[in-house]
Amino acid sequence: MDKDASAQRFQGRCLCGAVTLTIRAEQPSMDVCHCNICRRWGGGPLMSIEQHDAPDIRGSEHVGIYASSDWAERGFCKQCGTHLFYRLKQGSFHAIPVGLFDEGGSWKFKQQIFIDQKPRNYQFADQTTVMTGQEVFDQWSASQG
């Protein structure tokens, strides 16, 4: 059976509804990034679903892009400011905030990254895989080589 055939479609949207994102996922799960940039961007850790295929975006004329580092950029709705995605400049990897999706609150909490940059003032109860920033970069480098 084709992997895509067993995947479910999920549609998320920004606060004002000008932008919708549709993704496909077999077993959706939530990851959390504690890096300084994600926390500055959203005021707290980024809770997202990771996708290795670009989402289908409707209302793309309302999407603004900010190059937040040499390797990644962040998308937002130019109408209401909703954070839409973090994506790598090379490849099609996207991290999309789970709050955009009505179903996002039921997805399994799987992994936390940049755990070495997490402030001490909060802690999640769920047991997850944790990775430091260096471990994330090492894993990414190994997959590129």
Backbone as a printed PyTorch tensor [residue, N CA C, xyz], in Angstrom:
tensor([[[ 0.8370, -1.1790,  0.0000],
         [ 0.0000,  0.0000,  0.0000],
         [ 0.8830,  1.2440,  0.0000]],

        [[ 0.5420,  2.1950, -0.8090],
         [ 1.2300,  3.4660, -0.9120],
         [ 1.1560,  4.1980,  0.4320]],

        [[ 2.3070,  4.7150,  0.9020],
         [ 2.3480,  5.4310,  2.1800],
         [ 1.3490,  6.5810,  2.1850]],

        [[ 1.2660,  7.3110,  1.0860],
         [ 0.3690,  8.4520,  1.0070],
         [-1.0910,  8.0310,  1.0970]],

        [[-1.4170,  6.8260,  0.6380],
         [-2.8020,  6.3590,  0.6590],
         [-3.2960,  6.1350,  2.0850]],

        [[-2.4120,  5.7710,  3.0080],
         [-2.8340,  5.5210,  4.3850],
         [-2.7530,  6.7810,  5.2580]],

        [[-2.2060,  7.8510,  4.7040],
         [-2.0710,  9.0850,  5.4690],
         [-3.3930,  9.8410,  5.5240]],

        [[-3.6110, 10.5020,  6.6550],
         [-4.7780, 11.3580,  6.8140],
         [-4.4180, 12.7760,  6.4020]],

        [[-5.4280, 13.5080,  5.9770],
         [-5.2420, 14.9250,  5.6490],
         [-5.6950, 15.7560,  6.8450]],

        [[-4.9040, 16.7800,  7.1530],
         [-5.2360, 17.7050,  8.2230],
         [-5.1360, 19.1200,  7.6670]],

        [[-6.1100, 19.9310,  7.9950],
         [-6.0960, 21.3060,  7.5250],
         [-6.0200, 22.2540,  8.7150]],

        [[-5.0680, 23.1590,  8.6440],
         [-4.9030, 24.1730,  9.6730],
         [-5.1080, 25.5420,  9.0540]],

        [[-5.2620, 26.5300,  9.9160],
         [-5.4560, 27.8840,  9.3930],
         [-4.9160, 28.9140, 10.3710]],

        [[-4.6750, 30.0880,  9.8280],
         [-4.2400, 31.2060, 10.6580],
         [-5.4420, 31.7750, 11.4020]],

        [[-5.1900, 32.7130, 12.2640],
         [-6.2260, 33.3090, 13.1000],
         [-7.3300, 33.9790, 12.2800]],

        [[-6.9720, 34.6910, 11.2220],
         [-7.9780, 35.4040, 10.4310],
         [-8.5730, 34.5610,  9.3060]],

        [[-7.9730, 33.3990,  9.0090],
         [-8.4750, 32.5160,  7.9650],
         [-7.9830, 32.8430,  6.5600]],

        [[-7.1020, 33.8300,  6.4220],
         [-6.5800, 34.1880,  5.1030],
         [-5.6720, 33.0980,  4.5360]],

        [[-5.0290, 32.3060,  5.4100],
         [-4.1020, 31.2580,  4.9830],
         [-4.5410, 29.9270,  5.5750]],

        [[-4.6130, 28.9000,  4.7290],
         [-4.8380, 27.5390,  5.2090],
         [-3.6750, 26.6710,  4.7390]],

        [[-3.3080, 25.7140,  5.5910],
         [-2.2550, 24.7600,  5.2650],
         [-2.8400, 23.3680,  5.3760]],

        [[-2.5960, 22.5370,  4.3830],
         [-3.0440, 21.1540,  4.4140],
         [-1.8260, 20.2520,  4.3890]],

        [[-1.8030, 19.2860,  5.3090],
         [-0.7070, 18.3300,  5.3970],
         [-1.2820, 16.9200,  5.3570]],

        [[-0.4100, 15.9460,  5.1040],
         [-0.7730, 14.5330,  5.1630],
         [ 0.1590, 13.8800,  6.1710]],

        [[-0.4160, 13.0620,  7.0500],
         [ 0.3980, 12.3770,  8.0550],
         [-0.2600, 11.0590,  8.4140]],

        [[ 0.5510, 10.0070,  8.5190],
         [ 0.0400,  8.6910,  8.9250],
         [-0.2350,  8.6510, 10.4130]],

        [[ 0.7600,  8.9790, 11.2020],
         [ 0.6450,  8.9890, 12.6640],
         [ 1.1870, 10.3230, 13.1560]],

        [[ 0.3710, 11.3640, 13.1140],
         [ 0.8780, 12.6850, 13.4910],
         [ 1.3300, 12.7170, 14.9430]],

        [[ 2.4070, 13.4530, 15.1740],
         [ 2.9110, 13.6270, 16.5320],
         [ 3.4450, 15.0460, 16.6710]],

        [[ 3.5920, 15.4630, 17.9130],
         [ 4.0590, 16.8090, 18.2130],
         [ 5.4940, 16.7530, 18.7230]],

        [[ 6.2990, 17.6620, 18.2210],
         [ 7.6520, 17.8640, 18.7160],
         [ 7.7260, 19.2770, 19.2800]],

        [[ 8.6850, 19.5160, 20.1500],
         [ 8.8480, 20.8330, 20.7500],
         [10.2970, 21.2790, 20.5830]],

        [[10.4640, 22.5300, 20.1550],
         [11.7970, 23.1180, 20.0590],
         [11.9290, 24.2000, 21.1210]],

        [[13.0050, 24.1040, 21.9000],
         [13.2640, 25.0550, 22.9730],
         [14.3500, 26.0620, 22.6000]],

        [[14.7720, 26.1150, 21.3370],
         [15.8790, 27.0080, 20.9840],
         [15.5130, 28.4650, 21.2400]],

        [[16.5380, 29.2700, 21.4190],
         [16.3380, 30.6910, 21.7140],
         [15.5440, 31.4010, 20.6240]],

        [[15.7640, 31.0340, 19.3610],
         [15.0720, 31.6970, 18.2500],
         [13.5860, 31.3450, 18.2720]],

        [[13.2480, 30.0800, 18.4370],
         [11.8330, 29.6890, 18.4960],
         [11.1260, 30.3650, 19.6670]],

        [[11.7830, 30.4070, 20.8110],
         [11.1590, 31.0250, 21.9810],
         [10.9850, 32.5270, 21.7820]],

        [[11.9230, 33.1630, 21.1360],
         [11.7940, 34.6010, 20.8620],
         [10.6820, 34.8330, 19.8390]],

        [[10.5770, 33.9450, 18.8630],
         [ 9.5690, 34.0660, 17.8020],
         [ 8.1580, 33.9700, 18.3620]],

        [[ 7.9240, 33.0320, 19.2690],
         [ 6.5640, 32.7910, 19.7270],
         [ 6.3110, 33.0420, 21.2010]],

        [[ 7.3240, 33.4760, 21.9450],
         [ 7.1230, 33.7320, 23.3580],
         [ 7.1720, 32.4890, 24.2190]],

        [[ 7.4900, 31.3610, 23.6390],
         [ 7.5890, 30.0900, 24.3480],
         [ 8.1010, 29.0480, 23.3820]],

        [[ 8.1820, 27.8000, 23.7990],
         [ 8.6910, 26.7590, 22.9030],
         [ 7.7630, 26.5690, 21.7060]],

        [[ 8.3350, 26.1700, 20.5770],
         [ 7.5460, 25.8980, 19.3710],
         [ 7.0400, 24.4610, 19.4380]],

        [[ 5.7370, 24.3060, 19.5030],
         [ 5.0930, 22.9920, 19.4790],
         [ 4.6350, 22.7700, 18.0450]],

        [[ 5.2060, 21.7630, 17.3750],
         [ 4.9640, 21.6190, 15.9490],
         [ 4.8410, 20.1660, 15.5120]],

        [[ 4.2890, 20.0070, 14.3240],
         [ 4.3270, 18.7260, 13.6250],
         [ 5.3840, 18.8840, 12.5390]],

        [[ 6.2670, 17.9050, 12.4430],
         [ 7.3250, 17.9510, 11.4390],
         [ 6.8490, 17.2790, 10.1590]],

        [[ 7.1410, 17.9240,  9.0460],
         [ 6.7700, 17.4060,  7.7350],
         [ 7.9930, 17.4250,  6.8290]],

        [[ 8.1860, 16.3670,  6.0680],
         [ 9.2910, 16.3350,  5.1240],
         [ 8.8170, 16.6230,  3.7110]],

        [[ 7.5560, 16.9760,  3.5930],
         [ 6.9690, 17.4640,  2.3490],
         [ 6.3610, 18.8200,  2.6470]],

        [[ 6.4570, 19.7250,  1.7010],
         [ 5.8800, 21.0500,  1.9070],
         [ 4.3570, 20.9350,  2.0140]],

        [[ 3.7490, 21.7210,  2.8980],
         [ 2.2880, 21.7030,  2.9860],
         [ 1.6700, 22.3690,  1.7620]],

        [[ 0.4210, 22.0350,  1.4880],
         [-0.3380, 22.7490,  0.4670],
         [-0.8190, 24.0340,  1.1350]],

        [[-0.4600, 25.1720,  0.5750],
         [-0.8170, 26.4570,  1.1770],
         [-1.7850, 27.1910,  0.2640]],

        [[-2.9330, 27.5350,  0.8060],
         [-3.8980, 28.3800,  0.0990],
         [-3.8590, 29.7520,  0.7710]],

        [[-3.8900, 30.7730, -0.0720],
         [-3.7490, 32.1320,  0.4490],
         [-2.2950, 32.5350,  0.5540]],

        [[-1.4430, 31.9540, -0.2920],
         [ 0.0020, 32.2020, -0.1970],
         [ 0.3550, 33.6750, -0.4040]],

        [[-0.5220, 34.4410, -1.0380],
         [-0.2510, 35.8710, -1.1960],
         [-0.2640, 36.6000,  0.1500]],

        [[-0.8010, 35.9700,  1.1720],
         [-0.8440, 36.5470,  2.5150],
         [ 0.3020, 36.0560,  3.4040]],

        [[ 1.2020, 35.2460,  2.8450],
         [ 2.3020, 34.6780,  3.6270],
         [ 3.5430, 35.5530,  3.4970]],

        [[ 4.0610, 35.9800,  4.6320],
         [ 5.3310, 36.6820,  4.6810],
         [ 6.4130, 35.7030,  5.1060]],

        [[ 7.6300, 35.9260,  4.6430],
         [ 8.7500, 35.0360,  4.9560],
         [ 9.8610, 35.8580,  5.6090]],

        [[10.3990, 35.3290,  6.7030],
         [11.5100, 35.9630,  7.3810],
         [12.6690, 34.9670,  7.4580]],

        [[13.8430, 35.3440,  6.9520],
         [15.0360, 34.4920,  7.0210],
         [15.6150, 34.6310,  8.4320]],

        [[15.3320, 33.6500,  9.2950],
         [15.7300, 33.7350, 10.7030],
         [17.1420, 33.2230, 10.9680]],

        [[17.7530, 32.5690,  9.9910],
         [19.1260, 32.0950, 10.1320],
         [19.6760, 31.8360,  8.7320]],

        [[20.9260, 31.4080,  8.6640],
         [21.5280, 31.0910,  7.3640],
         [20.8660, 29.8840,  6.7150]],

        [[20.2400, 29.0090,  7.5260],
         [19.7150, 27.7550,  7.0110],
         [18.1950, 27.6410,  7.0420]],

        [[17.4980, 28.5870,  7.6870],
         [16.0520, 28.4220,  7.8320],
         [15.3080, 29.7510,  7.7250]],

        [[14.0080, 29.6320,  7.4530],
         [13.1420, 30.8000,  7.4140],
         [11.8020, 30.4690,  8.0440]],

        [[11.0910, 31.5070,  8.4160],
         [ 9.8160, 31.3620,  9.1190],
         [ 8.7400, 32.0980,  8.3470]],

        [[ 7.5790, 31.4450,  8.2580],
         [ 6.4550, 32.0410,  7.5560],
         [ 5.4000, 32.5120,  8.5300]],

        [[ 4.7180, 33.5890,  8.1670],
         [ 3.6730, 34.1530,  9.0100],
         [ 2.5970, 34.7700,  8.1220]],

        [[ 1.3990, 34.9050,  8.6550],
         [ 0.3140, 35.5520,  7.9270],
         [ 0.5200, 37.0630,  8.0060]],

        [[ 0.5620, 37.7250,  6.8590],
         [ 0.7600, 39.1720,  6.8300],
         [-0.4860, 39.9240,  7.3030]],

        [[-1.6250, 39.2550,  7.3650],
         [-2.8560, 39.9050,  7.8060],
         [-2.9780, 39.9140,  9.3320]],

        [[-2.7820, 38.7410,  9.9600],
         [-3.0300, 38.6320, 11.4100],
         [-1.7850, 38.3040, 12.2240]],

        [[-0.6770, 37.9890, 11.5700],
         [ 0.5740, 37.7190, 12.2730],
         [ 0.7720, 36.2900, 12.7450]],

        [[-0.2030, 35.3990, 12.4990],
         [-0.0860, 34.0120, 12.9510],
         [ 1.1860, 33.3670, 12.3970]],

        [[ 1.8890, 32.6360, 13.2590],
         [ 3.0700, 31.8830, 12.8260],
         [ 2.6030, 30.6610, 12.0630]],

        [[ 3.0930, 30.4770, 10.8470],
         [ 2.6190, 29.4020,  9.9720],
         [ 3.5880, 28.2380,  9.8500]],

        [[ 4.8800, 28.5160,  9.7980],
         [ 5.8510, 27.4250,  9.6670],
         [ 7.2710, 27.9220,  9.8830]],

        [[ 8.1130, 26.9500, 10.2080],
         [ 9.5690, 27.0670, 10.1840],
         [ 9.9630, 26.1120,  9.0790]],

        [[10.8450, 26.5270,  8.1770],
         [11.2890, 25.6060,  7.1240],
         [12.7630, 25.8060,  6.8290]],

        [[13.4010, 24.7030,  6.4490],
         [14.7970, 24.7640,  6.0410],
         [14.8660, 25.3500,  4.6380]],

        [[15.8970, 26.1220,  4.3650],
         [16.0510, 26.7330,  3.0440],
         [16.3660, 25.6870,  1.9820]],

        [[17.0350, 24.5990,  2.3820],
         [17.3380, 23.5020,  1.4580],
         [16.4630, 22.3170,  1.8070]],

        [[15.8420, 21.7260,  0.8210],
         [14.9530, 20.5980,  1.0590],
         [13.5470, 21.0890,  1.3390]],

        [[12.7060, 20.1760,  1.7880],
         [11.2990, 20.5370,  1.9770],
         [10.8290, 20.3790,  3.4220]],

        [[11.7660, 20.2830,  4.3870],
         [11.3890, 20.1210,  5.7830],
         [10.6290, 21.3410,  6.2940]],

        [[ 9.4900, 21.0980,  6.9510],
         [ 8.6900, 22.1460,  7.5910],
         [ 8.3220, 21.7040,  9.0020]],

        [[ 8.3380, 22.6250,  9.9360],
         [ 7.7690, 22.4230, 11.2730],
         [ 6.5920, 23.3930, 11.3480]],

        [[ 5.3950, 22.8400, 11.5300],
         [ 4.1720, 23.6370, 11.4790],
         [ 3.5290, 23.6260, 12.8580]],

        [[ 3.2390, 24.8020, 13.4200],
         [ 2.6630, 24.8480, 14.7690],
         [ 1.3870, 24.0060, 14.8840]],

        [[ 1.3200, 23.1700, 15.9180],
         [ 0.1540, 22.3010, 16.0910],
         [-1.1040, 23.0900, 16.4020]],

        [[-0.9560, 24.3010, 16.9320],
         [-2.1100, 25.1210, 17.2510],
         [-2.9290, 25.5400, 16.0380]],

        [[-2.3670, 25.3980, 14.8440],
         [-3.1180, 25.7310, 13.6260],
         [-4.1840, 24.6820, 13.3200]],

        [[-4.0320, 23.4860, 13.8820],
         [-4.9000, 22.3500, 13.5650],
         [-5.8330, 22.0400, 14.7300]],

        [[-7.1100, 21.8680, 14.4520],
         [-8.0680, 21.5070, 15.5040],
         [-7.6760, 20.1980, 16.1780]],

        [[-7.1090, 19.2590, 15.4240],
         [-6.7400, 17.9400, 15.9410],
         [-5.4040, 17.9370, 16.6810]],

        [[-4.6380, 19.0250, 16.5840],
         [-3.2800, 19.0680, 17.1210],
         [-3.1700, 18.7290, 18.5890]],

        [[-4.1780, 19.0550, 19.3750],
         [-4.1400, 18.7830, 20.8010],
         [-4.2190, 17.3200, 21.1630]],

        [[-4.5750, 16.4700, 20.2060],
         [-4.6730, 15.0330, 20.4830],
         [-3.4550, 14.2510, 19.9820]],

        [[-2.5140, 14.9270, 19.3360],
         [-1.3530, 14.2330, 18.7920],
         [-0.3550, 13.8920, 19.8970]],

        [[ 0.2940, 12.7430, 19.7630],
         [ 1.2780, 12.2620, 20.7430],
         [ 2.4660, 13.2250, 20.8070]],

        [[ 2.9100, 13.5320, 22.0110],
         [ 4.0810, 14.3750, 22.2570],
         [ 5.2960, 13.4580, 22.1970]],

        [[ 6.1270, 13.6090, 21.1730],
         [ 7.1770, 12.6520, 20.8720],
         [ 8.5880, 13.1070, 21.2700]],

        [[ 8.9470, 14.3390, 20.9570],
         [10.3590, 14.7210, 21.0650],
         [10.5180, 16.1920, 21.4500]],

        [[11.6260, 16.4810, 22.1810],
         [12.0100, 17.8500, 22.4980],
         [13.4390, 18.0570, 22.0060]],

        [[13.6410, 19.1610, 21.2780],
         [14.9820, 19.4560, 20.7690],
         [15.4860, 20.7730, 21.3560]],

        [[16.8030, 20.9490, 21.2770],
         [17.4890, 22.0840, 21.8850],
         [17.1630, 22.1530, 23.3750]],

        [[17.1490, 20.9730, 23.9870],
         [16.8350, 20.8690, 25.4130],
         [17.8560, 21.6360, 26.2530]],

        [[19.0590, 21.8080, 25.7240],
         [20.1020, 22.5450, 26.4390],
         [19.8280, 24.0520, 26.4830]],

        [[18.8780, 24.5390, 25.6890],
         [18.5210, 25.9560, 25.7070],
         [17.1890, 26.2030, 26.4310]],

        [[16.5610, 25.1390, 26.9460],
         [15.2750, 25.2690, 27.6290],
         [15.4760, 25.9940, 28.9620]],

        [[14.6860, 27.0320, 29.2090],
         [14.7680, 27.6930, 30.5140],
         [14.2840, 26.7610, 31.6230]],

        [[14.6540, 27.0610, 32.8340],
         [14.2630, 26.2200, 33.9610],
         [12.8460, 26.4980, 34.4490]],

        [[12.1860, 27.5450, 33.9580],
         [10.8940, 27.9470, 34.5170],
         [ 9.6950, 27.1580, 34.0020]],

        [[ 9.9030, 26.1610, 33.1780],
         [ 8.8050, 25.2770, 32.7840],
         [ 9.3390, 23.8740, 32.5410]],

        [[ 8.4500, 22.9020, 32.6490],
         [ 8.7940, 21.4930, 32.4540],
         [ 7.5520, 20.7620, 31.9560]],

        [[ 7.6870, 19.9410, 30.9330],
         [ 6.5720, 19.1370, 30.4480],
         [ 6.5030, 17.8260, 31.2220]],

        [[ 5.3060, 17.3350, 31.4600],
         [ 5.1130, 16.1020, 32.2270],
         [ 5.3790, 14.8530, 31.3960]],

        [[ 5.1080, 14.8920, 30.0890],
         [ 5.2610, 13.7150, 29.2400],
         [ 6.7220, 13.3050, 29.1030]],

        [[ 6.9660, 12.0160, 29.0570],
         [ 8.2990, 11.4900, 28.7900],
         [ 8.5010, 11.4840, 27.2710]],

        [[ 9.5620, 12.1240, 26.8180],
         [ 9.8380, 12.2330, 25.3940],
         [11.3020, 11.9370, 25.1210]],

        [[11.6340, 11.7940, 23.8610],
         [13.0230, 11.8030, 23.4340],
         [13.5100, 13.2350, 23.5580]],

        [[14.7290, 13.4420, 24.0290],
         [15.2990, 14.7860, 24.1390],
         [16.6380, 14.8300, 23.4130]],

        [[16.9080, 15.9490, 22.7660],
         [18.1580, 16.1430, 22.0420],
         [18.6840, 17.5520, 22.2990]],

        [[19.9930, 17.6670, 22.4610],
         [20.6260, 18.9810, 22.5700],
         [20.7170, 19.5930, 21.1740]],

        [[21.0530, 20.8640, 21.1240],
         [21.2530, 21.5110, 19.8310],
         [22.3430, 20.8320, 19.0220]],

        [[23.4450, 20.4610, 19.6740],
         [24.5460, 19.8000, 18.9620],
         [24.1020, 18.4570, 18.3910]],

        [[23.3050, 17.7130, 19.1510],
         [22.7950, 16.4260, 18.6520],
         [21.8910, 16.6240, 17.4360]],

        [[21.0930, 17.6790, 17.4420],
         [20.2350, 17.9840, 16.2870],
         [21.0900, 18.2790, 15.0660]],

        [[22.0960, 19.1490, 15.2240],
         [22.9700, 19.4920, 14.0970],
         [23.7510, 18.2770, 13.6140]],

        [[24.2270, 17.4380, 14.5380],
         [24.9520, 16.2260, 14.1480],
         [24.0510, 15.2840, 13.3500]],

        [[22.8170, 15.1110, 13.8050],
         [21.8810, 14.2410, 13.0920],
         [21.5660, 14.8010, 11.7130]],

        [[21.3540, 16.1000, 11.6360],
         [21.0550, 16.7310, 10.3420],
         [22.2330, 16.5840,  9.3910]],

        [[23.4580, 16.8110,  9.8960],
         [24.6660, 16.6860,  9.0620],
         [24.8300, 15.2700,  8.5560]],

        [[24.5850, 14.2720,  9.4010],
         [24.7250, 12.8700,  9.0090],
         [23.7150, 12.5100,  7.9260]],

        [[22.5000, 13.0680,  8.0020],
         [21.4840, 12.7390,  6.9980],
         [21.7600, 13.4250,  5.6630]],

        [[22.5770, 14.4730,  5.6500],
         [22.9130, 15.1970,  4.4290],
         [24.0980, 14.5890,  3.7120]],

        [[24.8840, 13.7750,  4.4220],
         [26.1220, 13.2420,  3.8740],
         [26.0180, 11.9450,  3.2520]]])
